Structure formats: structure tokens, C-alpha cells
Amino acid sequence: MKVGGDSRARRHRRVDRLHRGRVSINALAESTIGLFKNEAIRDGSPFRSGPLRTIDDVEWVTAGWVDWYNSRRLHSTLGDIPPDEYEAAYYADLETPAHPVLEPA
């Protein structure tokens, strides 16, 4: 008699536990990759200055797209302003006192 049940069933349960939530992670990655291919790699992309002939060409296009995506794109969740502008306004708001500072007379 085996203690703990069939070893194949135990391995299957372990694999299921390791990959929980993986579908949503994969969907996010596939969505981002699709955006990247449509916006940066396709012919006529504003991030390209010519054909992609070498790995360096792809790296430059990728760096330009990542910079735009992370800093300058209009983000609908942020009120259609770029992330850099939103972040600057957020920190400026933190530095502005919420109430007037009264000085001693």
C-alpha cells in the first residue's frame, strides 16, 4: 500500500497549484506584445526610420517604443494625459500644503 496516494496524481496536483492564475498573466503579455508589434515593428511605424536589418535596429525601435509607452503616451485611465505629466502633478500636489500655513504674529 502506498502512503499519500498515487505519485502521478500528486505530481498533477502540484503542477496545477504552480500554474494557477497563469491565463491572465499570459493574456496581459500577449496583449502588450500585440501592441508592440502593431505600433513599433510594423512597416510604416513612427518608431522606425527604415528597415529592420539587424538586432541593433530592433533594439533601437524597442527602446523608443518603451520610452514612449512608459512616459509620453496618452493614458485613458489617467485622464488622457501622459504618465510623466500625471506623476509630476501627483508629486507637486504632495508638496503643496492642504491648508494655509499661518505664521506667528
mmCIF file of N, CA, C and O in Angstrom:
data_model
loop_
_atom_site.group_PDB
_atom_site.id
_atom_site.type_symbol
_atom_site.label_atom_id
_atom_site.label_comp_id
_atom_site.label_asym_id
_atom_site.label_seq_id
_atom_site.Cartn_x
_atom_site.Cartn_y
_atom_site.Cartn_z
ATOM 1 N N MET A 1 0.834 -1.182 0.000
ATOM 2 C CA MET A 1 0.000 0.000 0.000
ATOM 3 C C MET A 1 0.880 1.248 0.000
ATOM 4 O O MET A 1 1.814 1.363 0.764
ATOM 5 N N LYS A 2 0.550 2.231 -0.874
ATOM 6 C CA LYS A 2 1.306 3.480 -0.941
ATOM 7 C C LYS A 2 0.722 4.483 0.040
ATOM 8 O O LYS A 2 -0.485 4.631 0.138
ATOM 9 N N VAL A 3 1.593 5.186 0.702
ATOM 10 C CA VAL A 3 1.149 6.236 1.614
ATOM 11 C C VAL A 3 1.062 7.531 0.814
ATOM 12 O O VAL A 3 1.977 7.870 0.080
ATOM 13 N N GLY A 4 -0.042 8.254 0.942
ATOM 14 C CA GLY A 4 -0.178 9.536 0.248
ATOM 15 C C GLY A 4 -0.789 9.421 -1.126
ATOM 16 O O GLY A 4 -0.860 10.403 -1.843
ATOM 17 N N GLY A 5 -1.203 8.240 -1.562
ATOM 18 C CA GLY A 5 -1.875 8.114 -2.850
ATOM 19 C C GLY A 5 -0.910 7.944 -4.000
ATOM 20 O O GLY A 5 0.301 7.794 -3.824
ATOM 21 N N ASP A 6 -1.436 7.949 -5.187
ATOM 22 C CA ASP A 6 -0.671 7.742 -6.413
ATOM 23 C C ASP A 6 0.300 8.897 -6.638
ATOM 24 O O ASP A 6 -0.075 10.070 -6.614
ATOM 25 N N SER A 7 1.559 8.598 -6.910
ATOM 26 C CA SER A 7 2.562 9.653 -7.084
ATOM 27 C C SER A 7 2.277 10.495 -8.329
ATOM 28 O O SER A 7 2.550 11.693 -8.356
ATOM 29 N N ARG A 8 1.704 9.888 -9.377
ATOM 30 C CA ARG A 8 1.368 10.653 -10.584
ATOM 31 C C ARG A 8 0.276 11.680 -10.286
ATOM 32 O O ARG A 8 0.342 12.819 -10.728
ATOM 33 N N ALA A 9 -0.710 11.314 -9.501
ATOM 34 C CA ALA A 9 -1.780 12.247 -9.115
ATOM 35 C C ALA A 9 -1.218 13.376 -8.270
ATOM 36 O O ALA A 9 -1.612 14.530 -8.418
ATOM 37 N N ARG A 10 -0.267 13.054 -7.381
ATOM 38 C CA ARG A 10 0.343 14.110 -6.563
ATOM 39 C C ARG A 10 1.107 15.094 -7.434
ATOM 40 O O ARG A 10 1.047 16.289 -7.235
ATOM 41 N N ARG A 11 1.846 14.593 -8.426
ATOM 42 C CA ARG A 11 2.587 15.489 -9.333
ATOM 43 C C ARG A 11 1.620 16.386 -10.096
ATOM 44 O O ARG A 11 1.857 17.575 -10.273
ATOM 45 N N HIS A 12 0.482 15.818 -10.546
ATOM 46 C CA HIS A 12 -0.516 16.587 -11.291
ATOM 47 C C HIS A 12 -1.080 17.711 -10.420
ATOM 48 O O HIS A 12 -1.208 18.846 -10.869
ATOM 49 N N ARG A 13 -1.392 17.417 -9.169
ATOM 50 C CA ARG A 13 -1.908 18.450 -8.263
ATOM 51 C C ARG A 13 -0.865 19.538 -8.039
ATOM 52 O O ARG A 13 -1.184 20.713 -7.999
ATOM 53 N N ARG A 14 0.407 19.151 -7.927
ATOM 54 C CA ARG A 14 1.476 20.128 -7.722
ATOM 55 C C ARG A 14 1.591 21.062 -8.928
ATOM 56 O O ARG A 14 1.707 22.272 -8.792
ATOM 57 N N VAL A 15 1.523 20.524 -10.129
ATOM 58 C CA VAL A 15 1.595 21.340 -11.346
ATOM 59 C C VAL A 15 0.414 22.293 -11.410
ATOM 60 O O VAL A 15 0.581 23.474 -11.723
ATOM 61 N N ASP A 16 -0.799 21.815 -11.105
ATOM 62 C CA ASP A 16 -1.974 22.688 -11.096
ATOM 63 C C ASP A 16 -1.787 23.850 -10.138
ATOM 64 O O ASP A 16 -2.132 24.985 -10.429
ATOM 65 N N ARG A 17 -1.240 23.583 -8.984
ATOM 66 C CA ARG A 17 -1.042 24.618 -7.972
ATOM 67 C C ARG A 17 -0.001 25.636 -8.440
ATOM 68 O O ARG A 17 -0.119 26.822 -8.199
ATOM 69 N N LEU A 18 1.018 25.193 -9.157
ATOM 70 C CA LEU A 18 2.077 26.092 -9.622
ATOM 71 C C LEU A 18 1.608 27.038 -10.723
ATOM 72 O O LEU A 18 2.126 28.125 -10.871
ATOM 73 N N HIS A 19 0.622 26.624 -11.530
ATOM 74 C CA HIS A 19 0.219 27.410 -12.699
ATOM 75 C C HIS A 19 -1.109 28.137 -12.517
ATOM 76 O O HIS A 19 -1.649 28.643 -13.482
ATOM 77 N N ARG A 20 -1.622 28.236 -11.306
ATOM 78 C CA ARG A 20 -2.861 28.976 -11.091
ATOM 79 C C ARG A 20 -2.664 30.443 -11.459
ATOM 80 O O ARG A 20 -1.647 31.036 -11.127
ATOM 81 N N GLY A 21 -3.639 31.037 -12.128
ATOM 82 C CA GLY A 21 -3.557 32.443 -12.493
ATOM 83 C C GLY A 21 -2.722 32.708 -13.723
ATOM 84 O O GLY A 21 -2.574 33.835 -14.145
ATOM 85 N N ARG A 22 -2.159 31.707 -14.304
ATOM 86 C CA ARG A 22 -1.262 31.889 -15.439
ATOM 87 C C ARG A 22 -1.990 32.411 -16.675
ATOM 88 O O ARG A 22 -1.394 33.128 -17.472
ATOM 89 N N VAL A 23 -3.258 32.094 -16.845
ATOM 90 C CA VAL A 23 -4.004 32.527 -18.028
ATOM 91 C C VAL A 23 -4.056 34.045 -18.107
ATOM 92 O O VAL A 23 -3.798 34.636 -19.153
ATOM 93 N N SER A 24 -4.353 34.710 -17.006
ATOM 94 C CA SER A 24 -4.438 36.172 -17.039
ATOM 95 C C SER A 24 -3.072 36.811 -17.256
ATOM 96 O O SER A 24 -2.956 37.830 -17.932
ATOM 97 N N ILE A 25 -2.031 36.212 -16.695
ATOM 98 C CA ILE A 25 -0.679 36.732 -16.913
ATOM 99 C C ILE A 25 -0.323 36.598 -18.384
ATOM 100 O O ILE A 25 0.206 37.523 -18.992
ATOM 101 N N ASN A 26 -0.618 35.442 -18.974
ATOM 102 C CA ASN A 26 -0.340 35.236 -20.392
ATOM 103 C C ASN A 26 -1.148 36.191 -21.259
ATOM 104 O O ASN A 26 -0.640 36.712 -22.249
ATOM 105 N N ALA A 27 -2.405 36.451 -20.908
ATOM 106 C CA ALA A 27 -3.248 37.351 -21.694
ATOM 107 C C ALA A 27 -2.674 38.769 -21.681
ATOM 108 O O ALA A 27 -2.642 39.443 -22.719
ATOM 109 N N LEU A 28 -2.201 39.228 -20.530
ATOM 110 C CA LEU A 28 -1.599 40.560 -20.439
ATOM 111 C C LEU A 28 -0.340 40.642 -21.297
ATOM 112 O O LEU A 28 -0.148 41.600 -22.042
ATOM 113 N N ALA A 29 0.498 39.618 -21.208
ATOM 114 C CA ALA A 29 1.720 39.605 -22.007
ATOM 115 C C ALA A 29 1.399 39.587 -23.497
ATOM 116 O O ALA A 29 2.008 40.335 -24.270
ATOM 117 N N GLU A 30 0.452 38.768 -23.911
ATOM 118 C CA GLU A 30 0.090 38.694 -25.319
ATOM 119 C C GLU A 30 -0.507 40.003 -25.814
ATOM 120 O O GLU A 30 -0.243 40.438 -26.934
ATOM 121 N N SER A 31 -1.277 40.676 -24.979
ATOM 122 C CA SER A 31 -1.855 41.960 -25.348
ATOM 123 C C SER A 31 -0.760 43.010 -25.550
ATOM 124 O O SER A 31 -0.776 43.767 -26.523
ATOM 125 N N THR A 32 0.198 43.049 -24.635
ATOM 126 C CA THR A 32 1.300 44.010 -24.738
ATOM 127 C C THR A 32 2.170 43.710 -25.950
ATOM 128 O O THR A 32 2.585 44.625 -26.664
ATOM 129 N N ILE A 33 2.437 42.443 -26.196
ATOM 130 C CA ILE A 33 3.239 42.063 -27.365
ATOM 131 C C ILE A 33 2.507 42.462 -28.643
ATOM 132 O O ILE A 33 3.118 42.958 -29.590
ATOM 133 N N GLY A 34 1.191 42.278 -28.674
ATOM 134 C CA GLY A 34 0.407 42.683 -29.844
ATOM 135 C C GLY A 34 0.481 44.178 -30.080
ATOM 136 O O GLY A 34 0.647 44.635 -31.222
ATOM 137 N N LEU A 35 0.372 44.965 -29.007
ATOM 138 C CA LEU A 35 0.513 46.423 -29.132
ATOM 139 C C LEU A 35 1.882 46.779 -29.679
ATOM 140 O O LEU A 35 2.017 47.612 -30.573
ATOM 141 N N PHE A 36 2.906 46.171 -29.128
ATOM 142 C CA PHE A 36 4.276 46.444 -29.551
ATOM 143 C C PHE A 36 4.462 46.142 -31.034
ATOM 144 O O PHE A 36 4.992 46.960 -31.782
ATOM 145 N N LYS A 37 3.980 44.984 -31.477
ATOM 146 C CA LYS A 37 4.134 44.624 -32.882
ATOM 147 C C LYS A 37 3.372 45.580 -33.791
ATOM 148 O O LYS A 37 3.877 45.987 -34.838
ATOM 149 N N ASN A 38 2.174 45.976 -33.394
ATOM 150 C CA ASN A 38 1.375 46.890 -34.209
ATOM 151 C C ASN A 38 1.954 48.299 -34.236
ATOM 152 O O ASN A 38 1.913 48.974 -35.258
ATOM 153 N N GLU A 39 2.440 48.760 -33.099
ATOM 154 C CA GLU A 39 2.855 50.158 -33.001
ATOM 155 C C GLU A 39 4.324 50.387 -33.314
ATOM 156 O O GLU A 39 4.690 51.479 -33.742
ATOM 157 N N ALA A 40 5.184 49.403 -33.100
ATOM 158 C CA ALA A 40 6.618 49.637 -33.248
ATOM 159 C C ALA A 40 7.254 48.866 -34.398
ATOM 160 O O ALA A 40 8.105 49.406 -35.088
ATOM 161 N N ILE A 41 6.869 47.644 -34.610
ATOM 162 C CA ILE A 41 7.575 46.781 -35.553
ATOM 163 C C ILE A 41 7.006 46.848 -36.969
ATOM 164 O O ILE A 41 7.740 46.741 -37.946
ATOM 165 N N ARG A 42 5.721 47.065 -37.109
ATOM 166 C CA ARG A 42 5.100 47.036 -38.448
ATOM 167 C C ARG A 42 5.710 48.080 -39.379
ATOM 168 O O ARG A 42 6.259 49.091 -38.935
ATOM 169 N N ASP A 43 5.612 47.820 -40.675
ATOM 170 C CA ASP A 43 6.058 48.802 -41.671
ATOM 171 C C ASP A 43 5.255 50.080 -41.496
ATOM 172 O O ASP A 43 4.057 50.039 -41.238
ATOM 173 N N GLY A 44 5.895 51.217 -41.635
ATOM 174 C CA GLY A 44 5.211 52.496 -41.507
ATOM 175 C C GLY A 44 5.097 52.992 -40.076
ATOM 176 O O GLY A 44 4.488 54.024 -39.822
ATOM 177 N N SER A 45 5.680 52.267 -39.133
ATOM 178 C CA SER A 45 5.631 52.678 -37.729
ATOM 179 C C SER A 45 6.418 53.972 -37.534
ATOM 180 O O SER A 45 7.501 54.139 -38.094
ATOM 181 N N PRO A 46 5.891 54.898 -36.717
ATOM 182 C CA PRO A 46 6.640 56.132 -36.459
ATOM 183 C C PRO A 46 7.922 55.900 -35.651
ATOM 184 O O PRO A 46 8.771 56.780 -35.574
ATOM 185 N N PHE A 47 8.075 54.723 -35.089
ATOM 186 C CA PHE A 47 9.278 54.417 -34.310
ATOM 187 C C PHE A 47 10.415 53.905 -35.185
ATOM 188 O O PHE A 47 11.539 53.782 -34.726
ATOM 189 N N ARG A 48 10.097 53.611 -36.444
ATOM 190 C CA ARG A 48 11.109 53.093 -37.370
ATOM 191 C C ARG A 48 11.584 54.187 -38.307
ATOM 192 O O ARG A 48 10.819 55.021 -38.752
ATOM 193 N N SER A 49 12.882 54.140 -38.594
ATOM 194 C CA SER A 49 13.424 55.093 -39.563
ATOM 195 C C SER A 49 13.851 54.383 -40.849
ATOM 196 O O SER A 49 14.455 55.001 -41.713
ATOM 197 N N GLY A 50 13.560 53.114 -40.952
ATOM 198 C CA GLY A 50 13.915 52.331 -42.134
ATOM 199 C C GLY A 50 13.695 50.857 -41.844
ATOM 200 O O GLY A 50 13.078 50.498 -40.843
ATOM 201 N N PRO A 51 14.217 49.994 -42.709
ATOM 202 C CA PRO A 51 14.036 48.555 -42.496
ATOM 203 C C PRO A 51 14.799 48.074 -41.258
ATOM 204 O O PRO A 51 15.814 48.654 -40.876
ATOM 205 N N LEU A 52 14.278 47.023 -40.664
ATOM 206 C CA LEU A 52 14.940 46.414 -39.510
ATOM 207 C C LEU A 52 15.843 45.303 -40.041
ATOM 208 O O LEU A 52 15.394 44.214 -40.340
ATOM 209 N N ARG A 53 17.125 45.605 -40.149
ATOM 210 C CA ARG A 53 18.066 44.647 -40.747
ATOM 211 C C ARG A 53 18.901 43.913 -39.704
ATOM 212 O O ARG A 53 19.374 42.820 -39.952
ATOM 213 N N THR A 54 19.104 44.539 -38.563
ATOM 214 C CA THR A 54 19.961 43.929 -37.546
ATOM 215 C C THR A 54 19.255 43.944 -36.193
ATOM 216 O O THR A 54 18.238 44.620 -36.010
ATOM 217 N N ILE A 55 19.839 43.224 -35.258
ATOM 218 C CA ILE A 55 19.321 43.226 -33.883
ATOM 219 C C ILE A 55 19.393 44.646 -33.313
ATOM 220 O O ILE A 55 18.493 45.072 -32.587
ATOM 221 N N ASP A 56 20.445 45.391 -33.636
ATOM 222 C CA ASP A 56 20.556 46.778 -33.156
ATOM 223 C C ASP A 56 19.374 47.620 -33.617
ATOM 224 O O ASP A 56 18.853 48.442 -32.859
ATOM 225 N N ASP A 57 18.929 47.427 -34.865
ATOM 226 C CA ASP A 57 17.768 48.163 -35.366
ATOM 227 C C ASP A 57 16.535 47.857 -34.515
ATOM 228 O O ASP A 57 15.789 48.757 -34.136
ATOM 229 N N VAL A 58 16.330 46.579 -34.201
ATOM 230 C CA VAL A 58 15.179 46.178 -33.392
ATOM 231 C C VAL A 58 15.309 46.732 -31.977
ATOM 232 O O VAL A 58 14.332 47.201 -31.390
ATOM 233 N N GLU A 59 16.529 46.719 -31.429
ATOM 234 C CA GLU A 59 16.735 47.256 -30.071
ATOM 235 C C GLU A 59 16.432 48.749 -30.008
ATOM 236 O O GLU A 59 15.830 49.226 -29.049
ATOM 237 N N TRP A 60 16.835 49.521 -31.027
ATOM 238 C CA TRP A 60 16.549 50.957 -31.032
ATOM 239 C C TRP A 60 15.052 51.234 -31.130
ATOM 240 O O TRP A 60 14.524 52.101 -30.449
ATOM 241 N N VAL A 61 14.374 50.480 -31.991
ATOM 242 C CA VAL A 61 12.929 50.632 -32.118
ATOM 243 C C VAL A 61 12.251 50.275 -30.799
ATOM 244 O O VAL A 61 11.354 50.983 -30.326
ATOM 245 N N THR A 62 12.697 49.193 -30.185
ATOM 246 C CA THR A 62 12.125 48.752 -28.911
ATOM 247 C C THR A 62 12.348 49.804 -27.834
ATOM 248 O O THR A 62 11.418 50.145 -27.085
ATOM 249 N N ALA A 63 13.545 50.343 -27.732
ATOM 250 C CA ALA A 63 13.838 51.370 -26.720
ATOM 251 C C ALA A 63 12.965 52.606 -26.933
ATOM 252 O O ALA A 63 12.439 53.182 -25.967
ATOM 253 N N GLY A 64 12.792 53.017 -28.177
ATOM 254 C CA GLY A 64 11.945 54.177 -28.465
ATOM 255 C C GLY A 64 10.496 53.937 -28.089
ATOM 256 O O GLY A 64 9.824 54.797 -27.514
ATOM 257 N N TRP A 65 9.995 52.736 -28.405
ATOM 258 C CA TRP A 65 8.606 52.408 -28.084
ATOM 259 C C TRP A 65 8.393 52.315 -26.586
ATOM 260 O O TRP A 65 7.413 52.840 -26.057
ATOM 261 N N VAL A 66 9.314 51.681 -25.866
ATOM 262 C CA VAL A 66 9.186 51.550 -24.409
ATOM 263 C C VAL A 66 9.217 52.930 -23.752
ATOM 264 O O VAL A 66 8.436 53.216 -22.847
ATOM 265 N N ASP A 67 10.095 53.804 -24.220
ATOM 266 C CA ASP A 67 10.151 55.174 -23.676
ATOM 267 C C ASP A 67 8.820 55.890 -23.903
ATOM 268 O O ASP A 67 8.272 56.505 -22.988
ATOM 269 N N TRP A 68 8.295 55.799 -25.116
ATOM 270 C CA TRP A 68 7.006 56.428 -25.401
ATOM 271 C C TRP A 68 5.896 55.813 -24.562
ATOM 272 O O TRP A 68 5.098 56.523 -23.958
ATOM 273 N N TYR A 69 5.832 54.486 -24.499
ATOM 274 C CA TYR A 69 4.762 53.780 -23.787
ATOM 275 C C TYR A 69 4.773 54.125 -22.298
ATOM 276 O O TYR A 69 3.727 54.334 -21.690
ATOM 277 N N ASN A 70 5.950 54.191 -21.704
ATOM 278 C CA ASN A 70 6.051 54.442 -20.262
ATOM 279 C C ASN A 70 5.981 55.915 -19.879
ATOM 280 O O ASN A 70 5.697 56.221 -18.731
ATOM 281 N N SER A 71 6.260 56.832 -20.803
ATOM 282 C CA SER A 71 6.326 58.234 -20.405
ATOM 283 C C SER A 71 5.435 59.195 -21.155
ATOM 284 O O SER A 71 4.955 60.140 -20.566
ATOM 285 N N ARG A 72 5.254 58.996 -22.455
ATOM 286 C CA ARG A 72 4.588 60.045 -23.237
ATOM 287 C C ARG A 72 3.232 59.687 -23.821
ATOM 288 O O ARG A 72 2.523 60.570 -24.303
ATOM 289 N N ARG A 73 2.828 58.434 -23.812
ATOM 290 C CA ARG A 73 1.545 58.073 -24.424
ATOM 291 C C ARG A 73 0.385 58.637 -23.606
ATOM 292 O O ARG A 73 0.501 58.825 -22.394
ATOM 293 N N LEU A 74 -0.705 58.924 -24.256
ATOM 294 C CA LEU A 74 -1.900 59.382 -23.550
ATOM 295 C C LEU A 74 -2.573 58.173 -22.927
ATOM 296 O O LEU A 74 -2.883 57.201 -23.613
ATOM 297 N N HIS A 75 -2.777 58.229 -21.640
ATOM 298 C CA HIS A 75 -3.289 57.083 -20.886
ATOM 299 C C HIS A 75 -4.714 57.373 -20.443
ATOM 300 O O HIS A 75 -4.962 58.299 -19.668
ATOM 301 N N SER A 76 -5.674 56.590 -20.932
ATOM 302 C CA SER A 76 -7.089 56.873 -20.661
ATOM 303 C C SER A 76 -7.425 56.786 -19.175
ATOM 304 O O SER A 76 -8.245 57.557 -18.678
ATOM 305 N N THR A 77 -6.801 55.887 -18.435
ATOM 306 C CA THR A 77 -7.079 55.762 -17.008
ATOM 307 C C THR A 77 -6.588 56.991 -16.232
ATOM 308 O O THR A 77 -7.109 57.298 -15.172
ATOM 309 N N LEU A 78 -5.630 57.695 -16.789
ATOM 310 C CA LEU A 78 -5.066 58.880 -16.129
ATOM 311 C C LEU A 78 -5.695 60.168 -16.646
ATOM 312 O O LEU A 78 -5.150 61.249 -16.427
ATOM 313 N N GLY A 79 -6.814 60.086 -17.320
ATOM 314 C CA GLY A 79 -7.478 61.274 -17.844
ATOM 315 C C GLY A 79 -6.893 61.753 -19.157
ATOM 316 O O GLY A 79 -6.874 62.946 -19.440
ATOM 317 N N ASP A 80 -6.394 60.829 -19.955
ATOM 318 C CA ASP A 80 -5.790 61.135 -21.259
ATOM 319 C C ASP A 80 -4.622 62.103 -21.168
ATOM 320 O O ASP A 80 -4.477 63.020 -21.990
ATOM 321 N N ILE A 81 -3.805 61.919 -20.150
ATOM 322 C CA ILE A 81 -2.547 62.670 -20.059
ATOM 323 C C ILE A 81 -1.408 61.657 -19.980
ATOM 324 O O ILE A 81 -1.615 60.516 -19.560
ATOM 325 N N PRO A 82 -0.204 62.051 -20.374
ATOM 326 C CA PRO A 82 0.934 61.123 -20.327
ATOM 327 C C PRO A 82 1.292 60.759 -18.886
ATOM 328 O O PRO A 82 1.120 61.570 -17.969
ATOM 329 N N PRO A 83 1.816 59.552 -18.671
ATOM 330 C CA PRO A 83 2.202 59.134 -17.322
ATOM 331 C C PRO A 83 3.192 60.081 -16.651
ATOM 332 O O PRO A 83 3.090 60.339 -15.445
ATOM 333 N N ASP A 84 4.167 60.628 -17.390
ATOM 334 C CA ASP A 84 5.132 61.551 -16.781
ATOM 335 C C ASP A 84 4.439 62.801 -16.241
ATOM 336 O O ASP A 84 4.753 63.280 -15.152
ATOM 337 N N GLU A 85 3.493 63.341 -17.010
ATOM 338 C CA GLU A 85 2.758 64.535 -16.576
ATOM 339 C C GLU A 85 1.905 64.227 -15.345
ATOM 340 O O GLU A 85 1.834 65.023 -14.407
ATOM 341 N N TYR A 86 1.262 63.068 -15.341
ATOM 342 C CA TYR A 86 0.446 62.655 -14.202
ATOM 343 C C TYR A 86 1.302 62.505 -12.949
ATOM 344 O O TYR A 86 0.933 62.959 -11.868
ATOM 345 N N GLU A 87 2.467 61.889 -13.103
ATOM 346 C CA GLU A 87 3.358 61.689 -11.963
ATOM 347 C C GLU A 87 3.853 63.028 -11.422
ATOM 348 O O GLU A 87 3.897 63.242 -10.204
ATOM 349 N N ALA A 88 4.216 63.949 -12.303
ATOM 350 C CA ALA A 88 4.680 65.273 -11.866
ATOM 351 C C ALA A 88 3.578 66.001 -11.096
ATOM 352 O O ALA A 88 3.833 66.607 -10.045
ATOM 353 N N ALA A 89 2.346 65.937 -11.589
ATOM 354 C CA ALA A 89 1.224 66.586 -10.895
ATOM 355 C C ALA A 89 0.966 65.926 -9.549
ATOM 356 O O ALA A 89 0.671 66.607 -8.563
ATOM 357 N N TYR A 90 1.093 64.610 -9.478
ATOM 358 C CA TYR A 90 0.878 63.886 -8.223
ATOM 359 C C TYR A 90 1.877 64.354 -7.163
ATOM 360 O O TYR A 90 1.499 64.685 -6.041
ATOM 361 N N TYR A 91 3.159 64.408 -7.514
ATOM 362 C CA TYR A 91 4.167 64.814 -6.539
ATOM 363 C C TYR A 91 4.083 66.296 -6.217
ATOM 364 O O TYR A 91 4.356 66.711 -5.083
ATOM 365 N N ALA A 92 3.697 67.119 -7.179
ATOM 366 C CA ALA A 92 3.517 68.550 -6.898
ATOM 367 C C ALA A 92 2.390 68.744 -5.901
ATOM 368 O O ALA A 92 2.468 69.601 -5.018
ATOM 369 N N ASP A 93 1.330 67.934 -6.021
ATOM 370 C CA ASP A 93 0.202 68.009 -5.103
ATOM 371 C C ASP A 93 0.616 67.596 -3.689
ATOM 372 O O ASP A 93 0.122 68.140 -2.708
ATOM 373 N N LEU A 94 1.514 66.634 -3.589
ATOM 374 C CA LEU A 94 2.001 66.217 -2.268
ATOM 375 C C LEU A 94 2.810 67.309 -1.590
ATOM 376 O O LEU A 94 2.790 67.439 -0.371
ATOM 377 N N GLU A 95 3.516 68.109 -2.378
ATOM 378 C CA GLU A 95 4.366 69.159 -1.816
ATOM 379 C C GLU A 95 3.583 70.416 -1.479
ATOM 380 O O GLU A 95 4.052 71.265 -0.751
ATOM 381 N N THR A 96 2.370 70.553 -1.997
ATOM 382 C CA THR A 96 1.545 71.712 -1.720
ATOM 383 C C THR A 96 0.749 71.446 -0.453
ATOM 384 O O THR A 96 0.039 70.454 -0.355
ATOM 385 N N PRO A 97 0.871 72.324 0.557
ATOM 386 C CA PRO A 97 0.101 72.075 1.782
ATOM 387 C C PRO A 97 -1.405 72.138 1.510
ATOM 388 O O PRO A 97 -1.881 72.929 0.707
ATOM 389 N N ALA A 98 -2.148 71.291 2.204
ATOM 390 C CA ALA A 98 -3.591 71.225 2.027
ATOM 391 C C ALA A 98 -4.289 72.387 2.701
ATOM 392 O O ALA A 98 -5.416 72.700 2.402
ATOM 393 N N HIS A 99 -3.644 73.039 3.633
ATOM 394 C CA HIS A 99 -4.227 74.180 4.344
ATOM 395 C C HIS A 99 -3.181 75.272 4.418
ATOM 396 O O HIS A 99 -1.991 75.030 4.339
ATOM 397 N N PRO A 100 -3.605 76.523 4.595
ATOM 398 C CA PRO A 100 -2.635 77.615 4.655
ATOM 399 C C PRO A 100 -1.752 77.493 5.902
ATOM 400 O O PRO A 100 -2.224 77.066 6.965
ATOM 401 N N VAL A 101 -0.516 77.833 5.722
ATOM 402 C CA VAL A 101 0.409 77.804 6.852
ATOM 403 C C VAL A 101 0.383 79.183 7.493
ATOM 404 O O VAL A 101 0.638 80.198 6.854
ATOM 405 N N LEU A 102 0.023 79.234 8.761
ATOM 406 C CA LEU A 102 -0.054 80.502 9.497
ATOM 407 C C LEU A 102 1.257 80.763 10.194
ATOM 408 O O LEU A 102 1.816 79.893 10.858
ATOM 409 N N GLU A 103 1.750 81.972 10.016
ATOM 410 C CA GLU A 103 2.995 82.343 10.674
ATOM 411 C C GLU A 103 2.682 83.116 11.946
ATOM 412 O O GLU A 103 1.664 83.812 12.017
ATOM 413 N N PRO A 104 3.517 82.996 12.955
ATOM 414 C CA PRO A 104 3.258 83.710 14.216
ATOM 415 C C PRO A 104 3.265 85.223 13.984
ATOM 416 O O PRO A 104 4.011 85.736 13.173
ATOM 417 N N ALA A 105 2.434 85.916 14.741
ATOM 418 C CA ALA A 105 2.316 87.370 14.599
ATOM 419 C C ALA A 105 3.423 88.113 15.302
ATOM 420 O O ALA A 105 4.092 87.723 16.139
#
